[in-house]
Amino acid sequence: LRELAGDPSFTEIVGVDVSAGALAAAERRLERLSDTQRARITVRQSALTYTDTSLAGFDAAVLMEVVEHVDVTRLPAFANAVFGTARPRTVVMTTPNAEYNVRYAALAAGRFRHPDHRFEWSRAEFTAWADGVAERYAYSVRYRPVGEDDSEVGPPTQLAEFTAVAV
């Protein structure tokens, strides 16, 4: 949110989290911004697995390291809430690349990078899910690596950029 607030081309910035504690921490960090920057930011509690019509109409959404915290059984609801109801023109989504985990010496085999992760996708799994979402909700999607793209296991983080297709 701080980074976006530093760019005056963003006129309204909304930060959403399901955790009241995370929102309180964000509010404290945002106190350091100028009044002009802070005036463009709203933080509020919501869950991206439920339809929230107040999130509709935005130009873009950034889902940075979010999807892996959603229960697998709730992924269809998540996709509908984001791509069906909110339907921003652009969605940028990042998630860990499970294949890269072998490069973390301190991470035991079969373990996730964070204790709250419900899953971590391989590149093929992420692509299959994102391609399906793009097709169902009339988006195009392209993929980019985040971090060094290891020739054997890919990048540490994977990114999908969805763009709404005019219907």
mmCIF file with all atom_site columns, C-alpha atoms in Angstrom:
data_model
loop_
_atom_site.group_PDB
_atom_site.id
_atom_site.type_symbol
_atom_site.label_atom_id
_atom_site.label_alt_id
_atom_site.label_comp_id
_atom_site.label_asym_id
_atom_site.label_entity_id
_atom_site.label_seq_id
_atom_site.pdbx_PDB_ins_code
_atom_site.Cartn_x
_atom_site.Cartn_y
_atom_site.Cartn_z
_atom_site.occupancy
_atom_site.B_iso_or_equiv
_atom_site.pdbx_formal_charge
_atom_site.auth_seq_id
_atom_site.auth_comp_id
_atom_site.auth_asym_id
_atom_site.auth_atom_id
_atom_site.pdbx_PDB_model_num
ATOM 1   C CA . LEU A 1 1   ? 0.000   0.000   0.000   1.00 0.00 ? 1   LEU A CA 1
ATOM 2   C CA . ARG A 1 2   ? 2.865   2.363   0.814   1.00 0.00 ? 2   ARG A CA 1
ATOM 3   C CA . GLU A 1 3   ? 4.416   1.774   -2.608  1.00 0.00 ? 3   GLU A CA 1
ATOM 4   C CA . LEU A 1 4   ? 1.142   2.454   -4.393  1.00 0.00 ? 4   LEU A CA 1
ATOM 5   C CA . ALA A 1 5   ? 0.532   5.568   -2.300  1.00 0.00 ? 5   ALA A CA 1
ATOM 6   C CA . GLY A 1 6   ? 3.854   6.931   -3.526  1.00 0.00 ? 6   GLY A CA 1
ATOM 7   C CA . ASP A 1 7   ? 2.503   7.019   -7.082  1.00 0.00 ? 7   ASP A CA 1
ATOM 8   C CA . PRO A 1 8   ? -0.004  9.872   -7.486  1.00 0.00 ? 8   PRO A CA 1
ATOM 9   C CA . SER A 1 9   ? -1.594  8.193   -10.520 1.00 0.00 ? 9   SER A CA 1
ATOM 10  C CA . PHE A 1 10  ? -3.399  5.873   -8.077  1.00 0.00 ? 10  PHE A CA 1
ATOM 11  C CA . THR A 1 11  ? -6.392  7.898   -6.916  1.00 0.00 ? 11  THR A CA 1
ATOM 12  C CA . GLU A 1 12  ? -8.009  5.282   -4.659  1.00 0.00 ? 12  GLU A CA 1
ATOM 13  C CA . ILE A 1 13  ? -6.224  2.399   -2.978  1.00 0.00 ? 13  ILE A CA 1
ATOM 14  C CA . VAL A 1 14  ? -8.066  -0.220  -0.927  1.00 0.00 ? 14  VAL A CA 1
ATOM 15  C CA . GLY A 1 15  ? -6.251  -2.770  1.189   1.00 0.00 ? 15  GLY A CA 1
ATOM 16  C CA . VAL A 1 16  ? -8.299  -5.796  2.189   1.00 0.00 ? 16  VAL A CA 1
ATOM 17  C CA . ASP A 1 17  ? -7.493  -8.566  4.630   1.00 0.00 ? 17  ASP A CA 1
ATOM 18  C CA . VAL A 1 18  ? -9.523  -11.091 6.561   1.00 0.00 ? 18  VAL A CA 1
ATOM 19  C CA . SER A 1 19  ? -7.337  -10.563 9.641   1.00 0.00 ? 19  SER A CA 1
ATOM 20  C CA . ALA A 1 20  ? -8.199  -7.667  11.938  1.00 0.00 ? 20  ALA A CA 1
ATOM 21  C CA . GLY A 1 21  ? -4.696  -7.912  13.404  1.00 0.00 ? 21  GLY A CA 1
ATOM 22  C CA . ALA A 1 22  ? -3.066  -7.579  9.989   1.00 0.00 ? 22  ALA A CA 1
ATOM 23  C CA . LEU A 1 23  ? -5.239  -4.555  9.247   1.00 0.00 ? 23  LEU A CA 1
ATOM 24  C CA . ALA A 1 24  ? -4.305  -2.896  12.539  1.00 0.00 ? 24  ALA A CA 1
ATOM 25  C CA . ALA A 1 25  ? -0.615  -3.457  11.779  1.00 0.00 ? 25  ALA A CA 1
ATOM 26  C CA . ALA A 1 26  ? -1.097  -1.978  8.291   1.00 0.00 ? 26  ALA A CA 1
ATOM 27  C CA . GLU A 1 27  ? -2.846  1.074   9.750   1.00 0.00 ? 27  GLU A CA 1
ATOM 28  C CA . ARG A 1 28  ? 0.115   1.657   12.099  1.00 0.00 ? 28  ARG A CA 1
ATOM 29  C CA . ARG A 1 29  ? 2.618   1.464   9.232   1.00 0.00 ? 29  ARG A CA 1
ATOM 30  C CA . LEU A 1 30  ? 0.513   3.777   7.082   1.00 0.00 ? 30  LEU A CA 1
ATOM 31  C CA . GLU A 1 31  ? 0.590   6.485   9.783   1.00 0.00 ? 31  GLU A CA 1
ATOM 32  C CA . ARG A 1 32  ? 4.070   7.385   8.494   1.00 0.00 ? 32  ARG A CA 1
ATOM 33  C CA . LEU A 1 33  ? 2.672   8.514   5.130   1.00 0.00 ? 33  LEU A CA 1
ATOM 34  C CA . SER A 1 34  ? 1.900   12.101  4.276   1.00 0.00 ? 34  SER A CA 1
ATOM 35  C CA . ASP A 1 35  ? -1.697  13.241  4.791   1.00 0.00 ? 35  ASP A CA 1
ATOM 36  C CA . THR A 1 36  ? -2.138  13.443  1.012   1.00 0.00 ? 36  THR A CA 1
ATOM 37  C CA . GLN A 1 37  ? -0.966  9.876   0.501   1.00 0.00 ? 37  GLN A CA 1
ATOM 38  C CA . ARG A 1 38  ? -2.909  8.516   3.470   1.00 0.00 ? 38  ARG A CA 1
ATOM 39  C CA . ALA A 1 39  ? -6.139  10.162  2.274   1.00 0.00 ? 39  ALA A CA 1
ATOM 40  C CA . ARG A 1 40  ? -6.142  7.917   -0.819  1.00 0.00 ? 40  ARG A CA 1
ATOM 41  C CA . ILE A 1 41  ? -5.896  4.673   1.174   1.00 0.00 ? 41  ILE A CA 1
ATOM 42  C CA . THR A 1 42  ? -8.644  2.694   2.849   1.00 0.00 ? 42  THR A CA 1
ATOM 43  C CA . VAL A 1 43  ? -8.034  -0.556  4.698   1.00 0.00 ? 43  VAL A CA 1
ATOM 44  C CA . ARG A 1 44  ? -10.902 -2.806  5.597   1.00 0.00 ? 44  ARG A CA 1
ATOM 45  C CA . GLN A 1 45  ? -11.806 -6.297  6.570   1.00 0.00 ? 45  GLN A CA 1
ATOM 46  C CA . SER A 1 46  ? -13.198 -8.617  3.940   1.00 0.00 ? 46  SER A CA 1
ATOM 47  C CA . ALA A 1 47  ? -12.652 -12.163 2.745   1.00 0.00 ? 47  ALA A CA 1
ATOM 48  C CA . LEU A 1 48  ? -11.951 -12.876 -0.898  1.00 0.00 ? 48  LEU A CA 1
ATOM 49  C CA . THR A 1 49  ? -13.889 -16.114 -0.646  1.00 0.00 ? 49  THR A CA 1
ATOM 50  C CA . TYR A 1 50  ? -17.158 -14.192 -0.245  1.00 0.00 ? 50  TYR A CA 1
ATOM 51  C CA . THR A 1 51  ? -18.878 -11.936 -2.726  1.00 0.00 ? 51  THR A CA 1
ATOM 52  C CA . ASP A 1 52  ? -18.224 -8.304  -1.810  1.00 0.00 ? 52  ASP A CA 1
ATOM 53  C CA . THR A 1 53  ? -19.850 -5.954  -4.306  1.00 0.00 ? 53  THR A CA 1
ATOM 54  C CA . SER A 1 54  ? -18.043 -2.957  -2.785  1.00 0.00 ? 54  SER A CA 1
ATOM 55  C CA . LEU A 1 55  ? -14.861 -4.286  -4.397  1.00 0.00 ? 55  LEU A CA 1
ATOM 56  C CA . ALA A 1 56  ? -16.383 -4.074  -7.891  1.00 0.00 ? 56  ALA A CA 1
ATOM 57  C CA . GLY A 1 57  ? -15.409 -1.371  -10.340 1.00 0.00 ? 57  GLY A CA 1
ATOM 58  C CA . PHE A 1 58  ? -11.696 -1.033  -9.605  1.00 0.00 ? 58  PHE A CA 1
ATOM 59  C CA . ASP A 1 59  ? -9.172  -0.876  -12.421 1.00 0.00 ? 59  ASP A CA 1
ATOM 60  C CA . ALA A 1 60  ? -6.823  -3.383  -10.850 1.00 0.00 ? 60  ALA A CA 1
ATOM 61  C CA . ALA A 1 61  ? -6.357  -5.845  -8.021  1.00 0.00 ? 61  ALA A CA 1
ATOM 62  C CA . VAL A 1 62  ? -3.089  -7.165  -6.648  1.00 0.00 ? 62  VAL A CA 1
ATOM 63  C CA . LEU A 1 63  ? -3.307  -10.535 -4.933  1.00 0.00 ? 63  LEU A CA 1
ATOM 64  C CA . MET A 1 64  ? 0.221   -10.853 -3.661  1.00 0.00 ? 64  MET A CA 1
ATOM 65  C CA . GLU A 1 65  ? 0.863   -14.137 -1.901  1.00 0.00 ? 65  GLU A CA 1
ATOM 66  C CA . VAL A 1 66  ? -2.850  -14.603 -1.106  1.00 0.00 ? 66  VAL A CA 1
ATOM 67  C CA . VAL A 1 67  ? -4.252  -17.612 -2.951  1.00 0.00 ? 67  VAL A CA 1
ATOM 68  C CA . GLU A 1 68  ? -2.107  -20.173 -1.095  1.00 0.00 ? 68  GLU A CA 1
ATOM 69  C CA . HIS A 1 69  ? -3.834  -19.129 2.150   1.00 0.00 ? 69  HIS A CA 1
ATOM 70  C CA . VAL A 1 70  ? -7.251  -20.154 0.782   1.00 0.00 ? 70  VAL A CA 1
ATOM 71  C CA . ASP A 1 71  ? -8.582  -23.655 1.444   1.00 0.00 ? 71  ASP A CA 1
ATOM 72  C CA . VAL A 1 72  ? -8.585  -25.659 -1.784  1.00 0.00 ? 72  VAL A CA 1
ATOM 73  C CA . THR A 1 73  ? -12.327 -26.277 -1.439  1.00 0.00 ? 73  THR A CA 1
ATOM 74  C CA . ARG A 1 74  ? -12.876 -22.486 -1.389  1.00 0.00 ? 74  ARG A CA 1
ATOM 75  C CA . LEU A 1 75  ? -10.929 -21.765 -4.593  1.00 0.00 ? 75  LEU A CA 1
ATOM 76  C CA . PRO A 1 76  ? -14.081 -21.702 -6.774  1.00 0.00 ? 76  PRO A CA 1
ATOM 77  C CA . ALA A 1 77  ? -15.654 -19.133 -4.410  1.00 0.00 ? 77  ALA A CA 1
ATOM 78  C CA . PHE A 1 78  ? -12.398 -17.144 -4.426  1.00 0.00 ? 78  PHE A CA 1
ATOM 79  C CA . ALA A 1 79  ? -12.320 -17.101 -8.247  1.00 0.00 ? 79  ALA A CA 1
ATOM 80  C CA . ASN A 1 80  ? -15.974 -16.052 -8.425  1.00 0.00 ? 80  ASN A CA 1
ATOM 81  C CA . ALA A 1 81  ? -15.542 -13.264 -5.857  1.00 0.00 ? 81  ALA A CA 1
ATOM 82  C CA . VAL A 1 82  ? -12.472 -11.825 -7.574  1.00 0.00 ? 82  VAL A CA 1
ATOM 83  C CA . PHE A 1 83  ? -13.008 -12.513 -11.270 1.00 0.00 ? 83  PHE A CA 1
ATOM 84  C CA . GLY A 1 84  ? -16.799 -12.754 -11.356 1.00 0.00 ? 84  GLY A CA 1
ATOM 85  C CA . THR A 1 85  ? -18.099 -10.162 -8.892  1.00 0.00 ? 85  THR A CA 1
ATOM 86  C CA . ALA A 1 86  ? -15.262 -7.670  -8.365  1.00 0.00 ? 86  ALA A CA 1
ATOM 87  C CA . ARG A 1 87  ? -14.066 -8.116  -11.961 1.00 0.00 ? 87  ARG A CA 1
ATOM 88  C CA . PRO A 1 88  ? -11.220 -5.581  -12.082 1.00 0.00 ? 88  PRO A CA 1
ATOM 89  C CA . ARG A 1 89  ? -9.780  -4.924  -15.524 1.00 0.00 ? 89  ARG A CA 1
ATOM 90  C CA . THR A 1 90  ? -6.397  -6.262  -14.391 1.00 0.00 ? 90  THR A CA 1
ATOM 91  C CA . VAL A 1 91  ? -5.535  -8.805  -11.711 1.00 0.00 ? 91  VAL A CA 1
ATOM 92  C CA . VAL A 1 92  ? -1.921  -9.413  -10.745 1.00 0.00 ? 92  VAL A CA 1
ATOM 93  C CA . MET A 1 93  ? -1.502  -12.568 -8.697  1.00 0.00 ? 93  MET A CA 1
ATOM 94  C CA . THR A 1 94  ? 1.649   -14.020 -7.178  1.00 0.00 ? 94  THR A CA 1
ATOM 95  C CA . THR A 1 95  ? 2.119   -17.297 -5.363  1.00 0.00 ? 95  THR A CA 1
ATOM 96  C CA . PRO A 1 96  ? 5.101   -19.407 -4.313  1.00 0.00 ? 96  PRO A CA 1
ATOM 97  C CA . ASN A 1 97  ? 6.464   -21.898 -6.824  1.00 0.00 ? 97  ASN A CA 1
ATOM 98  C CA . ALA A 1 98  ? 6.446   -25.214 -4.925  1.00 0.00 ? 98  ALA A CA 1
ATOM 99  C CA . GLU A 1 99  ? 9.135   -26.633 -7.194  1.00 0.00 ? 99  GLU A CA 1
ATOM 100 C CA . TYR A 1 100 ? 11.583  -23.982 -5.966  1.00 0.00 ? 100 TYR A CA 1
ATOM 101 C CA . ASN A 1 101 ? 11.272  -25.113 -2.336  1.00 0.00 ? 101 ASN A CA 1
ATOM 102 C CA . VAL A 1 102 ? 14.139  -27.582 -2.805  1.00 0.00 ? 102 VAL A CA 1
ATOM 103 C CA . ARG A 1 103 ? 16.438  -24.554 -3.026  1.00 0.00 ? 103 ARG A CA 1
ATOM 104 C CA . TYR A 1 104 ? 15.659  -23.568 0.588   1.00 0.00 ? 104 TYR A CA 1
ATOM 105 C CA . ALA A 1 105 ? 18.082  -25.595 2.701   1.00 0.00 ? 105 ALA A CA 1
ATOM 106 C CA . ALA A 1 106 ? 16.213  -24.812 5.937   1.00 0.00 ? 106 ALA A CA 1
ATOM 107 C CA . LEU A 1 107 ? 12.852  -25.963 4.533   1.00 0.00 ? 107 LEU A CA 1
ATOM 108 C CA . ALA A 1 108 ? 12.218  -29.649 5.195   1.00 0.00 ? 108 ALA A CA 1
ATOM 109 C CA . ALA A 1 109 ? 11.036  -31.705 2.230   1.00 0.00 ? 109 ALA A CA 1
ATOM 110 C CA . GLY A 1 110 ? 7.271   -31.607 1.836   1.00 0.00 ? 110 GLY A CA 1
ATOM 111 C CA . ARG A 1 111 ? 6.896   -28.516 4.046   1.00 0.00 ? 111 ARG A CA 1
ATOM 112 C CA . PHE A 1 112 ? 5.341   -25.228 2.980   1.00 0.00 ? 112 PHE A CA 1
ATOM 113 C CA . ARG A 1 113 ? 7.080   -21.849 3.229   1.00 0.00 ? 113 ARG A CA 1
ATOM 114 C CA . HIS A 1 114 ? 4.541   -20.516 5.737   1.00 0.00 ? 114 HIS A CA 1
ATOM 115 C CA . PRO A 1 115 ? 2.547   -22.384 8.405   1.00 0.00 ? 115 PRO A CA 1
ATOM 116 C CA . ASP A 1 116 ? -0.731  -20.854 7.151   1.00 0.00 ? 116 ASP A CA 1
ATOM 117 C CA . HIS A 1 117 ? -0.300  -22.038 3.554   1.00 0.00 ? 117 HIS A CA 1
ATOM 118 C CA . ARG A 1 118 ? -3.009  -24.517 2.587   1.00 0.00 ? 118 ARG A CA 1
ATOM 119 C CA . PHE A 1 119 ? -1.096  -25.588 -0.536  1.00 0.00 ? 119 PHE A CA 1
ATOM 120 C CA . GLU A 1 120 ? 1.731   -24.465 -2.783  1.00 0.00 ? 120 GLU A CA 1
ATOM 121 C CA . TRP A 1 121 ? 1.419   -24.975 -6.525  1.00 0.00 ? 121 TRP A CA 1
ATOM 122 C CA . SER A 1 122 ? 3.962   -26.148 -9.052  1.00 0.00 ? 122 SER A CA 1
ATOM 123 C CA . ARG A 1 123 ? 4.238   -24.046 -12.187 1.00 0.00 ? 123 ARG A CA 1
ATOM 124 C CA . ALA A 1 124 ? 2.040   -26.498 -14.098 1.00 0.00 ? 124 ALA A CA 1
ATOM 125 C CA . GLU A 1 125 ? -0.624  -26.505 -11.360 1.00 0.00 ? 125 GLU A CA 1
ATOM 126 C CA . PHE A 1 126 ? -0.726  -22.717 -11.164 1.00 0.00 ? 126 PHE A CA 1
ATOM 127 C CA . THR A 1 127 ? -0.914  -22.390 -14.934 1.00 0.00 ? 127 THR A CA 1
ATOM 128 C CA . ALA A 1 128 ? -3.722  -24.956 -15.160 1.00 0.00 ? 128 ALA A CA 1
ATOM 129 C CA . TRP A 1 129 ? -5.741  -23.173 -12.447 1.00 0.00 ? 129 TRP A CA 1
ATOM 130 C CA . ALA A 1 130 ? -5.132  -19.695 -13.870 1.00 0.00 ? 130 ALA A CA 1
ATOM 131 C CA . ASP A 1 131 ? -5.890  -20.781 -17.451 1.00 0.00 ? 131 ASP A CA 1
ATOM 132 C CA . GLY A 1 132 ? -9.180  -22.287 -16.244 1.00 0.00 ? 132 GLY A CA 1
ATOM 133 C CA . VAL A 1 133 ? -10.125 -19.116 -14.358 1.00 0.00 ? 133 VAL A CA 1
ATOM 134 C CA . ALA A 1 134 ? -9.230  -16.949 -17.348 1.00 0.00 ? 134 ALA A CA 1
ATOM 135 C CA . GLU A 1 135 ? -11.404 -19.051 -19.635 1.00 0.00 ? 135 GLU A CA 1
ATOM 136 C CA . ARG A 1 136 ? -14.379 -19.189 -17.235 1.00 0.00 ? 136 ARG A CA 1
ATOM 137 C CA . TYR A 1 137 ? -14.387 -15.453 -16.490 1.00 0.00 ? 137 TYR A CA 1
ATOM 138 C CA . ALA A 1 138 ? -13.299 -14.013 -19.865 1.00 0.00 ? 138 ALA A CA 1
ATOM 139 C CA . TYR A 1 139 ? -9.764  -12.899 -19.050 1.00 0.00 ? 139 TYR A CA 1
ATOM 140 C CA . SER A 1 140 ? -6.530  -13.349 -20.905 1.00 0.00 ? 140 SER A CA 1
ATOM 141 C CA . VAL A 1 141 ? -3.549  -14.369 -18.786 1.00 0.00 ? 141 VAL A CA 1
ATOM 142 C CA . ARG A 1 142 ? 0.211   -14.195 -19.124 1.00 0.00 ? 142 ARG A CA 1
ATOM 143 C CA . TYR A 1 143 ? 2.887   -15.502 -16.806 1.00 0.00 ? 143 TYR A CA 1
ATOM 144 C CA . ARG A 1 144 ? 6.133   -14.052 -15.528 1.00 0.00 ? 144 ARG A CA 1
ATOM 145 C CA . PRO A 1 145 ? 8.820   -15.235 -13.134 1.00 0.00 ? 145 PRO A CA 1
ATOM 146 C CA . VAL A 1 146 ? 9.482   -13.314 -9.928  1.00 0.00 ? 146 VAL A CA 1
ATOM 147 C CA . GLY A 1 147 ? 13.088  -13.685 -8.879  1.00 0.00 ? 147 GLY A CA 1
ATOM 148 C CA . GLU A 1 148 ? 15.832  -15.567 -10.627 1.00 0.00 ? 148 GLU A CA 1
ATOM 149 C CA . ASP A 1 149 ? 14.406  -18.159 -13.021 1.00 0.00 ? 149 ASP A CA 1
ATOM 150 C CA . ASP A 1 150 ? 16.296  -21.326 -12.047 1.00 0.00 ? 150 ASP A CA 1
ATOM 151 C CA . SER A 1 151 ? 16.781  -23.540 -15.111 1.00 0.00 ? 151 SER A CA 1
ATOM 152 C CA . GLU A 1 152 ? 15.761  -26.666 -13.186 1.00 0.00 ? 152 GLU A CA 1
ATOM 153 C CA . VAL A 1 153 ? 12.961  -25.553 -10.841 1.00 0.00 ? 153 VAL A CA 1
ATOM 154 C CA . GLY A 1 154 ? 11.860  -22.151 -12.109 1.00 0.00 ? 154 GLY A CA 1
ATOM 155 C CA . PRO A 1 155 ? 11.590  -18.924 -10.110 1.00 0.00 ? 155 PRO A CA 1
ATOM 156 C CA . PRO A 1 156 ? 10.904  -18.715 -6.367  1.00 0.00 ? 156 PRO A CA 1
ATOM 157 C CA . THR A 1 157 ? 7.597   -16.944 -7.048  1.00 0.00 ? 157 THR A CA 1
ATOM 158 C CA . GLN A 1 158 ? 5.255   -17.143 -9.987  1.00 0.00 ? 158 GLN A CA 1
ATOM 159 C CA . LEU A 1 159 ? 3.114   -14.311 -11.295 1.00 0.00 ? 159 LEU A CA 1
ATOM 160 C CA . ALA A 1 160 ? -0.007  -14.303 -13.456 1.00 0.00 ? 160 ALA A CA 1
ATOM 161 C CA . GLU A 1 161 ? -1.343  -11.108 -14.980 1.00 0.00 ? 161 GLU A CA 1
ATOM 162 C CA . PHE A 1 162 ? -5.008  -11.375 -15.937 1.00 0.00 ? 162 PHE A CA 1
ATOM 163 C CA . THR A 1 163 ? -6.624  -8.844  -18.259 1.00 0.00 ? 163 THR A CA 1
ATOM 164 C CA . ALA A 1 164 ? -10.382 -8.707  -18.698 1.00 0.00 ? 164 ALA A CA 1
ATOM 165 C CA . VAL A 1 165 ? -11.565 -9.393  -22.222 1.00 0.00 ? 165 VAL A CA 1
ATOM 166 C CA . ALA A 1 166 ? -14.407 -7.169  -23.456 1.00 0.00 ? 166 ALA A CA 1
ATOM 167 C CA . VAL A 1 167 ? -17.612 -9.215  -23.563 1.00 0.00 ? 167 VAL A CA 1
#
